[in-house]
Short mmCIF file of C-alpha atoms in Angstrom, two decimals:
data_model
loop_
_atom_site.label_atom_id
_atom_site.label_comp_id
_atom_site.label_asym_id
_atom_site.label_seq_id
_atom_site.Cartn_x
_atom_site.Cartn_y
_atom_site.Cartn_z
CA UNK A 1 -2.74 6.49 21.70
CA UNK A 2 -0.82 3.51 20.11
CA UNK A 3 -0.39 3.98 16.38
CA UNK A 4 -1.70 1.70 14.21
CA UNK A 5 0.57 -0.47 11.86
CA UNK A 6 0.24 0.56 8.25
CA UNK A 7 0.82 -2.56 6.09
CA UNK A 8 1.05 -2.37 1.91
CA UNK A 9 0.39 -4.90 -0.18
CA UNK A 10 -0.30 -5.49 -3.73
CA UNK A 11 -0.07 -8.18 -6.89
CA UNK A 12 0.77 -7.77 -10.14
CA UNK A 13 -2.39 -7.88 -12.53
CA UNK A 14 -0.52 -10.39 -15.85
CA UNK A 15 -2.54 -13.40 -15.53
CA UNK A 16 -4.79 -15.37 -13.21
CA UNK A 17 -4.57 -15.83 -9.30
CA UNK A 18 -3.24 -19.49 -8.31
CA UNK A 19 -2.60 -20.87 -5.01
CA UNK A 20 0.96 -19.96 -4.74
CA UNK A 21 -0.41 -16.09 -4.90
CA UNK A 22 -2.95 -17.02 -2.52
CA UNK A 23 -0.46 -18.98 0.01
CA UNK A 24 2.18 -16.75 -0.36
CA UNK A 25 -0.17 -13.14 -0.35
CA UNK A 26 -3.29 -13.19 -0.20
CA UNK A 27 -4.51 -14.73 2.35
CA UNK A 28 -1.65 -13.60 4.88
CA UNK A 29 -2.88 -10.01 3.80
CA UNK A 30 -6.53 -10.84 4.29
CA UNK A 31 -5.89 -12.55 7.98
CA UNK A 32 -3.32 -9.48 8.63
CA UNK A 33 -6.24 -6.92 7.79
CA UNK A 34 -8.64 -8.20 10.22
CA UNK A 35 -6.03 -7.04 13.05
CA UNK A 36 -7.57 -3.83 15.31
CA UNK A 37 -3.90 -2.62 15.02
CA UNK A 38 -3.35 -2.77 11.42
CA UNK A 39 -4.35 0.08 8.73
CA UNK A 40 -4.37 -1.93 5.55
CA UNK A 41 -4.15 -1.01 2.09
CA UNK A 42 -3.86 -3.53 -0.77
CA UNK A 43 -3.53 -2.63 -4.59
CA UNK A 44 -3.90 -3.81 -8.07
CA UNK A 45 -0.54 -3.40 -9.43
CA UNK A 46 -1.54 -2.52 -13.24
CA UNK A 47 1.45 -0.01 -13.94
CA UNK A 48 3.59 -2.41 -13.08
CA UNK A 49 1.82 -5.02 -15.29
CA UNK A 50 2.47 -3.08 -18.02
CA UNK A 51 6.36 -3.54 -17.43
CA UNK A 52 5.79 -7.36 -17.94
CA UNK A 53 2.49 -7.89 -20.69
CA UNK A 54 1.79 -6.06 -23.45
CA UNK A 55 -1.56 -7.92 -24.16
CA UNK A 56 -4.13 -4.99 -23.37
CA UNK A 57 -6.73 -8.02 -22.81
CA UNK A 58 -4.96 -9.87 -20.84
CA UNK A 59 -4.48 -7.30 -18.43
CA UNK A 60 -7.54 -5.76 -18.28
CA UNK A 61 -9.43 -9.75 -17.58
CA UNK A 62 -6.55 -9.80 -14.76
CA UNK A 63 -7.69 -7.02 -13.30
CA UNK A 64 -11.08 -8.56 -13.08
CA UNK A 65 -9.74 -11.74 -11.78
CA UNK A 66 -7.74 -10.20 -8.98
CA UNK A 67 -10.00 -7.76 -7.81
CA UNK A 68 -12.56 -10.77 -7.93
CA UNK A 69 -10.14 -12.69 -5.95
CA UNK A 70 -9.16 -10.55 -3.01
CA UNK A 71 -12.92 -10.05 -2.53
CA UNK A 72 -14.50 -13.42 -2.69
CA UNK A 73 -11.24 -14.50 -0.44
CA UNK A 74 -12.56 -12.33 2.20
CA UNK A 75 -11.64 -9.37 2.09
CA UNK A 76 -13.46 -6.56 3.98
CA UNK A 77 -13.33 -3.38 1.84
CA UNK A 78 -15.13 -1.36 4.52
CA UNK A 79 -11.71 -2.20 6.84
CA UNK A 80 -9.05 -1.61 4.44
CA UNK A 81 -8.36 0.70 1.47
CA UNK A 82 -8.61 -2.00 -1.32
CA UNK A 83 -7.29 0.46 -4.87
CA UNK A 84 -6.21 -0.06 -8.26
CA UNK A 85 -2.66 1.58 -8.46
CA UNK A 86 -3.62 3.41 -11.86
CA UNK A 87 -6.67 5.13 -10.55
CA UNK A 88 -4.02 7.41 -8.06
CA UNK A 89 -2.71 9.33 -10.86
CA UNK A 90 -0.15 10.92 -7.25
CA UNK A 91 1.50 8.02 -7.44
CA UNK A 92 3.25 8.51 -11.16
CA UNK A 93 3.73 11.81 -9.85
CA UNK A 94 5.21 10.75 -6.79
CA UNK A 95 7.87 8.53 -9.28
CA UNK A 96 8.66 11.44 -11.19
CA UNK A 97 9.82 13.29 -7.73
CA UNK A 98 11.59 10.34 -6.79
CA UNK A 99 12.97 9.84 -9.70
CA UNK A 100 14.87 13.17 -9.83
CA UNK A 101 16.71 11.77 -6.26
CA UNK A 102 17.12 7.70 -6.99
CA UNK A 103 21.02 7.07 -7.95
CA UNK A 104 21.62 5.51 -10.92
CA UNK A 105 24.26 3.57 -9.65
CA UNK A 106 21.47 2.13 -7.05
CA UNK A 107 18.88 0.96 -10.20
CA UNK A 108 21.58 0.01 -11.99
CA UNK A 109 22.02 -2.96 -9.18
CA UNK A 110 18.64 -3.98 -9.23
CA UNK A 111 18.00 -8.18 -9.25
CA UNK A 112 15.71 -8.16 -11.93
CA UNK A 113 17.93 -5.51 -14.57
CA UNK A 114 20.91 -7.18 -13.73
CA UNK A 115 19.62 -10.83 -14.65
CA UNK A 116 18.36 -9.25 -17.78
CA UNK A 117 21.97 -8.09 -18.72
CA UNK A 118 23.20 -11.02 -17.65
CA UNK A 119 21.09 -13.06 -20.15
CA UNK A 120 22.04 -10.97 -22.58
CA UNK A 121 25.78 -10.67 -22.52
CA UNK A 122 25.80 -14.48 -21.75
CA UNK A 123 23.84 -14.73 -25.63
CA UNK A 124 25.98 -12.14 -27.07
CA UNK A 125 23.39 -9.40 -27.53
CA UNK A 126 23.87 -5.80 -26.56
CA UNK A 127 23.95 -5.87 -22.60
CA UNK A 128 20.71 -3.56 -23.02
CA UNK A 129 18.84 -5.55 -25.56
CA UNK A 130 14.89 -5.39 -25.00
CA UNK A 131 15.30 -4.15 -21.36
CA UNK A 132 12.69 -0.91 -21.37
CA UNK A 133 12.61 2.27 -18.84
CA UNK A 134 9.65 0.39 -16.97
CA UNK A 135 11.79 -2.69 -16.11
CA UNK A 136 14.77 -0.66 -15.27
CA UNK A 137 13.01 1.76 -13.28
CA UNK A 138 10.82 -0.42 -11.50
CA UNK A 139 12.04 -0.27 -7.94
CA UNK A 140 11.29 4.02 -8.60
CA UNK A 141 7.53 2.91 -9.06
CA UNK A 142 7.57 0.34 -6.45
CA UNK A 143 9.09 2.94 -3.78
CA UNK A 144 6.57 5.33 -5.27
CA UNK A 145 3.44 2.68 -4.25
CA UNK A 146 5.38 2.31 -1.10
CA UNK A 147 5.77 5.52 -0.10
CA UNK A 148 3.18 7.38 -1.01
CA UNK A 149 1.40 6.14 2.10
CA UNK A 150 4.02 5.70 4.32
CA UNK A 151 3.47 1.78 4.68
CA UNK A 152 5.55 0.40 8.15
CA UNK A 153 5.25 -2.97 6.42
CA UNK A 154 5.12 -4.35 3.26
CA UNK A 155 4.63 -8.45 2.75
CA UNK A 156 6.92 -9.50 -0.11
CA UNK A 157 8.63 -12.36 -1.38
CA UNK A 158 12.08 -12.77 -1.14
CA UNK A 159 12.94 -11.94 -4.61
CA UNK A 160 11.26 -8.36 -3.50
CA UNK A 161 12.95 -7.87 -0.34
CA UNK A 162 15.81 -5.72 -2.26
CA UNK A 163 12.87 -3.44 -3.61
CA UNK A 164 11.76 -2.61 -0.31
CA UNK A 165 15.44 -1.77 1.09
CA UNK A 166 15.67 0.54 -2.06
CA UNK A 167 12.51 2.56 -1.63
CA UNK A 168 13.89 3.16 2.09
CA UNK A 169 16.94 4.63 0.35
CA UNK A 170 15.20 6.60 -1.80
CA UNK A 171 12.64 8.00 0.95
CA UNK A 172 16.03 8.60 2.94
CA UNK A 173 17.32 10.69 0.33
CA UNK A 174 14.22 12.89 -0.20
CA UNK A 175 13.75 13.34 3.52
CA UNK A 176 17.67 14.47 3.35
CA UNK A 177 17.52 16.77 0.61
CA UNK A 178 14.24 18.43 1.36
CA UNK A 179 12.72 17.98 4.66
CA UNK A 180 14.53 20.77 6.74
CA UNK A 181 14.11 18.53 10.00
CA UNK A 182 10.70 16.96 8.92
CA UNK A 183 10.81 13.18 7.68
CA UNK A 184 8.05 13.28 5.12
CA UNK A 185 8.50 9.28 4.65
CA UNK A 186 8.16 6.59 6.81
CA UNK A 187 11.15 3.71 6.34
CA UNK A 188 9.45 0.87 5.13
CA UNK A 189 10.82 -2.57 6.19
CA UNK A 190 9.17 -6.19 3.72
CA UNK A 191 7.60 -8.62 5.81
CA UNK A 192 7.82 -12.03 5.16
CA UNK A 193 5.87 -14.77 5.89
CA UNK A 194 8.58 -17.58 6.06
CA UNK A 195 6.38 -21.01 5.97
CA UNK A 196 4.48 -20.28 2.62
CA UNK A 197 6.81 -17.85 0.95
CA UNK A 198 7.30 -20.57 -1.75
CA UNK A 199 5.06 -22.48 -2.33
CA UNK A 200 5.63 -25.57 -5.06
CA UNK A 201 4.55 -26.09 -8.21
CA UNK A 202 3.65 -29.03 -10.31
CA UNK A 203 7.03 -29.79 -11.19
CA UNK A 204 8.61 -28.87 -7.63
CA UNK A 205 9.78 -25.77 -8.53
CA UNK A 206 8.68 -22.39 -7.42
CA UNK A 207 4.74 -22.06 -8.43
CA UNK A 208 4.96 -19.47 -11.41
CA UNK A 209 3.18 -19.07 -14.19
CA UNK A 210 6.61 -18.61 -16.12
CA UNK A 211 6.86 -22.22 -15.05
CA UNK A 212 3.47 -22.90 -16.56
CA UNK A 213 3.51 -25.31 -12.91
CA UNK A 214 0.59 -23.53 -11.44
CA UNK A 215 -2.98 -24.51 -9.72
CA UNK A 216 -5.31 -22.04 -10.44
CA UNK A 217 -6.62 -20.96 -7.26
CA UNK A 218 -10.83 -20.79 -8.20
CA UNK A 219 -10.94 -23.25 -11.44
CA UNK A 220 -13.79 -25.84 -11.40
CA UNK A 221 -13.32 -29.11 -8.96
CA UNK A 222 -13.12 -30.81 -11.96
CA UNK A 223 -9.85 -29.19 -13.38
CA UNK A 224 -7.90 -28.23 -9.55
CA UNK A 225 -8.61 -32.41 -9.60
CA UNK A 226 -6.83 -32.77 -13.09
CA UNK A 227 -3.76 -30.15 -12.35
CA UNK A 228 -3.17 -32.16 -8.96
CA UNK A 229 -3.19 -35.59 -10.68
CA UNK A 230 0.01 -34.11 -12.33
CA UNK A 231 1.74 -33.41 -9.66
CA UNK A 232 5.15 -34.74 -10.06
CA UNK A 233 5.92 -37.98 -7.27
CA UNK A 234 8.58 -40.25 -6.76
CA UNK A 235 8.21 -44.13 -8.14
CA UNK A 236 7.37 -45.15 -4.56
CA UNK A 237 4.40 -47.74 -4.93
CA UNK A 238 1.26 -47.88 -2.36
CA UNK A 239 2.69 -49.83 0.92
CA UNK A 240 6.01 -48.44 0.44
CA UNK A 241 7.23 -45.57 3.06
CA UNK A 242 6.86 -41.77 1.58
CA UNK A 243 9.49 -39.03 2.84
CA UNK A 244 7.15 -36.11 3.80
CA UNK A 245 9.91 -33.57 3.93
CA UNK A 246 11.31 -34.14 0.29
CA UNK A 247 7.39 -34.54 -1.11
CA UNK A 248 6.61 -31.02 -2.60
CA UNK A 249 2.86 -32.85 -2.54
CA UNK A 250 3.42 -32.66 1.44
CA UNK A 251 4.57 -29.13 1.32
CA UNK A 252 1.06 -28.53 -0.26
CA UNK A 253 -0.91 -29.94 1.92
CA UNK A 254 0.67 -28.53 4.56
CA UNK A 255 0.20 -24.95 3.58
CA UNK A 256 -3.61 -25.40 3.85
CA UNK A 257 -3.98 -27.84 6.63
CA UNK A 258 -4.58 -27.54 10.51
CA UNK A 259 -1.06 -28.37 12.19
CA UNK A 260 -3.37 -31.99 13.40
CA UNK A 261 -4.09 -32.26 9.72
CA UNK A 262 -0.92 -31.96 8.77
CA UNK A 263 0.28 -34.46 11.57
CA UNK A 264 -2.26 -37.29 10.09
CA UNK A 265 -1.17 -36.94 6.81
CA UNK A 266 2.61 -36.93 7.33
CA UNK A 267 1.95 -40.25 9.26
CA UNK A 268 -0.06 -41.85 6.54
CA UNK A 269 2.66 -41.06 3.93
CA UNK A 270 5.55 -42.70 6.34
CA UNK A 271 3.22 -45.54 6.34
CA UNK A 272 3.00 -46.02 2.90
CA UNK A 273 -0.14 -43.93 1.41
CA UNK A 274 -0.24 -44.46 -2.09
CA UNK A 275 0.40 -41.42 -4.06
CA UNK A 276 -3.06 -41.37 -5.85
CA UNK A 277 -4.51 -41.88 -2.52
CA UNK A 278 -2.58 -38.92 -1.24
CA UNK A 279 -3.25 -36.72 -4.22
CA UNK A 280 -7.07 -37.25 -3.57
CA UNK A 281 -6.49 -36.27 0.11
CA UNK A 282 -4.73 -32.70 -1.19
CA UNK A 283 -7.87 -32.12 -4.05
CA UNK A 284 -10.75 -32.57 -0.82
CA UNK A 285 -8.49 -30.32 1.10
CA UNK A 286 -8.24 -27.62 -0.94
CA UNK A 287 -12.34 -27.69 -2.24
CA UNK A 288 -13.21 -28.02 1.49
CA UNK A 289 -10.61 -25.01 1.94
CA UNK A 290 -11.85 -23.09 -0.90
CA UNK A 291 -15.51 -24.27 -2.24
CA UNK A 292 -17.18 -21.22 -1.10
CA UNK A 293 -14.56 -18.43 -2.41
CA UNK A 294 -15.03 -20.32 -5.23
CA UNK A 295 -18.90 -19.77 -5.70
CA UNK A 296 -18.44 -15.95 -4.31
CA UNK A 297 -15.54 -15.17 -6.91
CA UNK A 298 -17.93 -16.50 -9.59
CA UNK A 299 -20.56 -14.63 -9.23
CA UNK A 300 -18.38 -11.37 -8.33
CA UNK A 301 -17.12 -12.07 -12.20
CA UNK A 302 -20.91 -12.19 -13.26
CA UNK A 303 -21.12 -8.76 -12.41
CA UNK A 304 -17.95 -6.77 -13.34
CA UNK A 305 -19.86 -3.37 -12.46
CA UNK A 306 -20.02 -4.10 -8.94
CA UNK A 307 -15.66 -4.32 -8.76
CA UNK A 308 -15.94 -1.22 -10.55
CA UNK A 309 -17.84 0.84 -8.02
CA UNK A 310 -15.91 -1.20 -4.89
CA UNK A 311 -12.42 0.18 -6.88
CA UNK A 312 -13.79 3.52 -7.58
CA UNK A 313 -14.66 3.72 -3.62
CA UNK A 314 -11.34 2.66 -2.67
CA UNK A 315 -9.52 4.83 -4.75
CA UNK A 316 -11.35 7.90 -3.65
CA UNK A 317 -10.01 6.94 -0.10
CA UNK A 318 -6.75 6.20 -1.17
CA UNK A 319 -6.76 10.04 -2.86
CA UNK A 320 -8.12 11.66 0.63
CA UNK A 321 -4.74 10.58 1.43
CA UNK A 322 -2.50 10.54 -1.59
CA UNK A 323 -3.81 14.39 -2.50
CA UNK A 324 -3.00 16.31 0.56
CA UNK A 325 0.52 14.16 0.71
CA UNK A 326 1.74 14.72 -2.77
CA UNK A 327 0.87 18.90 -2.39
CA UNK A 328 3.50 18.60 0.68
CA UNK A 329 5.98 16.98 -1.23
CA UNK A 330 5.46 19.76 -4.24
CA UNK A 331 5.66 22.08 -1.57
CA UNK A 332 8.78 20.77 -0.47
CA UNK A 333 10.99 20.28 -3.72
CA UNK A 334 9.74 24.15 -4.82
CA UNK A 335 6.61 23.03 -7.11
CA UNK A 336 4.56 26.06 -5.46
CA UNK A 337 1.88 28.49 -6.35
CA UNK A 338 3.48 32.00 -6.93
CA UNK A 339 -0.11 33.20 -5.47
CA UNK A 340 0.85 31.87 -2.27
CA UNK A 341 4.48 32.50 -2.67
CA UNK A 342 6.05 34.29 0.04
CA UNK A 343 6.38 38.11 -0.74
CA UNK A 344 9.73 39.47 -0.53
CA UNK A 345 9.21 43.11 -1.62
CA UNK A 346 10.11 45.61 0.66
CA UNK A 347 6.44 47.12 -0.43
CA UNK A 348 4.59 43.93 0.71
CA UNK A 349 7.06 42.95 4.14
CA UNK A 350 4.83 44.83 6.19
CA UNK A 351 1.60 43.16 4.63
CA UNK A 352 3.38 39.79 5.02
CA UNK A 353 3.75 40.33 8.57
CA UNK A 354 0.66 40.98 9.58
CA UNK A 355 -0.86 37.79 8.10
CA UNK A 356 -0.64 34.40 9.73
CA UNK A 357 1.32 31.62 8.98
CA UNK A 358 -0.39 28.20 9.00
CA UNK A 359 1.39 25.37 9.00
CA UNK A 360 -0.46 22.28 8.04
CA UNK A 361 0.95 18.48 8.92
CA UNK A 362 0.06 14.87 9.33
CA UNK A 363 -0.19 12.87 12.32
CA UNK A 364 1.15 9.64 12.71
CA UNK A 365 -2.69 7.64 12.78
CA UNK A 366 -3.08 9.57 9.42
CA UNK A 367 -4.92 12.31 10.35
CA UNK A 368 -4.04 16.23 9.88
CA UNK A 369 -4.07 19.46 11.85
CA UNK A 370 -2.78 22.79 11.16
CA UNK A 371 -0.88 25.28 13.64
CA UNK A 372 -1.27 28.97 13.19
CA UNK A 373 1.75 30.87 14.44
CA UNK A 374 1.85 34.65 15.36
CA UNK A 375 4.62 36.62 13.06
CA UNK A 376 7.64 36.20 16.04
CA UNK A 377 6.71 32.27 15.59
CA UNK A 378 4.38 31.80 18.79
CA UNK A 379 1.66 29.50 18.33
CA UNK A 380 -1.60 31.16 18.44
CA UNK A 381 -3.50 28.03 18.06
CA UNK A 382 -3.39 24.17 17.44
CA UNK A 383 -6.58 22.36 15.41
CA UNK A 384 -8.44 19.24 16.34
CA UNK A 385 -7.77 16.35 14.21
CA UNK A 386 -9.47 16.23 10.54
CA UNK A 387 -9.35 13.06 8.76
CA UNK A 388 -7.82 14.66 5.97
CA UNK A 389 -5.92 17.26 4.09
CA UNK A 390 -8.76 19.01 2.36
CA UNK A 391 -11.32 19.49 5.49
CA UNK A 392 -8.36 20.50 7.75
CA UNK A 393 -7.33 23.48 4.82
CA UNK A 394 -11.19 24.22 4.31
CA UNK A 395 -11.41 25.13 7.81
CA UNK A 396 -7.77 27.04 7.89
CA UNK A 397 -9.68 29.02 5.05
CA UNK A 398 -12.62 29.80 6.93
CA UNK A 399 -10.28 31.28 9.66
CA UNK A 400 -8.74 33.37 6.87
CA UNK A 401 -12.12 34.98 5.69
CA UNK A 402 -12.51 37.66 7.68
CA UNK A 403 -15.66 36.63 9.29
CA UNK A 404 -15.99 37.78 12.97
CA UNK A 405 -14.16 34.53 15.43
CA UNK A 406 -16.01 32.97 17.97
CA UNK A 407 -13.63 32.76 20.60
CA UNK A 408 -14.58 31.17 23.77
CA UNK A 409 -12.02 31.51 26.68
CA UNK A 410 -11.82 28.58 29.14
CA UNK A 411 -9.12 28.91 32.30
CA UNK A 412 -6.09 30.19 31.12
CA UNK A 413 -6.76 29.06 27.18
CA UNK A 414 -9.12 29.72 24.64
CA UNK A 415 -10.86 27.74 21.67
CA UNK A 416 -12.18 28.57 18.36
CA UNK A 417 -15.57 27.24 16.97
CA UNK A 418 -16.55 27.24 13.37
CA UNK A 419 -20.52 26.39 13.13
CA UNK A 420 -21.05 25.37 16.34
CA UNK A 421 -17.88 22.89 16.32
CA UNK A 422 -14.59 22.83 18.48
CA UNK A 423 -11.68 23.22 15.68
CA UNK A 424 -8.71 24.83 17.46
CA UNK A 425 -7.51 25.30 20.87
CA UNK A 426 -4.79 27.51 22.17
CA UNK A 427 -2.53 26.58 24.37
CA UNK A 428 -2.20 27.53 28.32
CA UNK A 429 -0.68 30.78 29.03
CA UNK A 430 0.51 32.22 32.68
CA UNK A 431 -1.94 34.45 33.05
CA UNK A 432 -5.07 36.48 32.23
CA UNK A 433 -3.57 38.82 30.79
CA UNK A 434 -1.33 37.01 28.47
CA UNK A 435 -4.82 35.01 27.38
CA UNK A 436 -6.23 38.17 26.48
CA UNK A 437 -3.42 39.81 24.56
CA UNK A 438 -3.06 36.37 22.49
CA UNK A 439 -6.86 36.63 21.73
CA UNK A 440 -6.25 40.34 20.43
CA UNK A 441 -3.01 39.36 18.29
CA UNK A 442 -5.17 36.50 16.97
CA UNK A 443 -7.86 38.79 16.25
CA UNK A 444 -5.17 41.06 14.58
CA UNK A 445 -3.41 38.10 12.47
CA UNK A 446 -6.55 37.18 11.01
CA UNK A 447 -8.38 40.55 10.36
CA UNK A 448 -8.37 41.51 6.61
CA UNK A 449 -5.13 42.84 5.67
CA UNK A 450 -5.00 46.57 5.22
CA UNK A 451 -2.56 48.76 2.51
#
């Protein structure tokens, strides 16, 4: 079976979606989910928001706006897992763990704390002035968002790319210090979408809001018509040949055009479209492009308890696999229950070995089974697939009760049913015999234990 390609995304929720975002992210994310191949999950980044915006309204009306967004831009929530990052309360738990293993030395290289010192010492302030544990430990929470579902690819800008490299390093170093052989995360690596990575501004720069250079991406016709009419141009008059490849106008155009569209325009501009002419062209472009999303994201606003109960759904399937994960890792660094803890006692050894030992673990498509192994370490059994962590361990229980098994022996195997249903199978043995006398130490392993 070929595994499916899990793919990460998410935007930052400090202001409202413009069509740099939806070049650069969201639509590449949208057209990437619809692939049979990919397992998608896309988030509302509101912890990290909090790094950059301390406006509590702002943030929350971003939230609606995004949310809005990704939804009226097509977005099929019954495909993907679609998730606001502060409704998984595994993932700042998840931070915390990875916290405890990130170097210092490695956050203390980070782009976006280092241009912060930088600034600073360059102004004579402390090198630390106004820089908070958020912004410094931001790649921790990233690689936390990152790795919590073991994303194979994560679509980032450029200026992210380090941020992906790091969470690989710290998922490196937790597998290293405590996975015993097992690699409990997946090594990330950003995917980048090279021809709309950047997309311009007003001015030519880099569309930002920082650059107050943006086109909001669903604002009336009337004012995406006024922001284009100040896009910046060179003092070429109508007649007079335009250079397409220095015309951050072009660029534009280009980044929501068919490549035939894009072929007609560049020839009009090299023979001499005027530059209010070619303005108009970009403004019927982009409402042809984007007239519908626009009515669909207004009425998704009209009715903010809808996004509510699409987010609360998502999150609750982002948790069927955050939940299980997270109790592995805990597992893992020592964070156990001392009811479960393995006795030690010489007065509970022979107890101990009498019971089984299930092992539970995740697939690579996501799903999880459980092996239960006799007390010399042979595998008595192997589960079907569960689609997650807590009906694969309700099941495990169920074998644990004490109720009588039904066992039904097929060949040189045998299976166990649970209400009528297939949930484990042994595997093949040489013989007859050694069927049976793995049925009886089954039986054995999970009778009630006796003092």
């Amino acid at each position: 079976m070929t595994t499916r390609t899990r793919i990460l995304t998410g935007i930052t929720t400090t202001g409202t979606p413009h069509l740099g975002n939806y070049a650069g992210a969201i639509r590449p994310a949208i057209l990437a989910s619809r692939d049979s191949n990919a397992d998608s999950f896309y988030f509302l980044a509101d912890y990290h928001a909090l790094i950059k915006c301390d406006d509590p309204l702002r943030i929350q009306r971003s939230r609606l706006e995004i949310a809005a967004t990704w939804l009226a831009g097509g977005l099929d929530v019954d495909r993907v897992t679609f998730y606001r990052q502060s409704d998984i309360p595994e993932i700042p738990e998840l931070t915390w763990l990875l916290t405890c293993v990130a170097a210092k030395g490695l956050l203390n290289r980070a782009h976006a704390y280092k241009a912060s010192v930088d600034k600073n010492v360059e102004t004579g302030e402390d090198p630390d002035a106004g820089i908070t544990m958020g912004l410094y430990s931001y790649p921790v929470l990233m690689a936390a968002d990152i790795l919590m579902f073991n994303a194979h690819k994560v679509p980032v800008g450029r200026d992210q790319i380090q941020h992906v490299e790091m969470a690989r390093d710290i998922g490196q170093r937790f597998n290293h210090l405590f996975g015993q052989g097992k690699e409990f995360f997946t090594m990330p690596e950003a995917l980048i979408e090279e021809s709309v990575a950047t997309l311009p501004g007003l001015d030519g720069r880099k569309m930002s809001k920082s650059y107050d250079n943006t086109i909001p991406l669903f604002s009336s016709a009337k004012e995406m018509k006024d922001a284009i009419s100040r896009i910046v141009t060179d003092s070429r008059a109508p007649g007079e040949a335009k250079d397409p490849d220095n015309s951050h106008l072009f660029t534009l155009f280009q980044a929501f055009a068919t490549p035939a569209q894009a072929d007609e325009f560049r020839s009009e501009l090299l023979q001499g479209l005027g530059w209010g002419e070619a303005k108009n062209r970009l403004f019927q472009l982009l409402d042809n492009e984007l007239g519908e999303s626009r009515e669909r994201y207004i009425k998704l606003l009209e009715r903010p308890a809808d996004l509510e109960d699409i987010l609360r759904a998502g999150a609750k399937k982002a948790r069927s696999v955050a939940t299980p994960f997270l109790h592995e890792l805990r597992e893992a660094v020592g964070l156990r229950s001392f009811v479960n803890q393995a006795q030690t006692t010489t007065t509970t050894k022979k107890k101990a070995a009498k019971a089984p030992r299930f092992v539970s673990f995740r697939e690579d498509d996501g799903s999880f089974r459980f092996r239960l192994l006799a007390a010399d370490g042979e595998q008595l059994l192997l589960s079907r697939n569960f689609p997650d962590g807590k009906t694969a361990g309700a099941v495990s229980k169920q074998l644990q009760a004490g109720k009588d098994l039904d066992l039904r022996s097929e060949d040189l195997s045998f299976s166990v049913w649970v209400e009528g249903e297939c949930v484990a199978d042994s595997p093949a043995f040489a013989d007859s015999a050694a069927r049976d006398a793995a049925i009886e130490a089954l039986r054995v392993a999970l009778s009630p234990s006796q003092d």
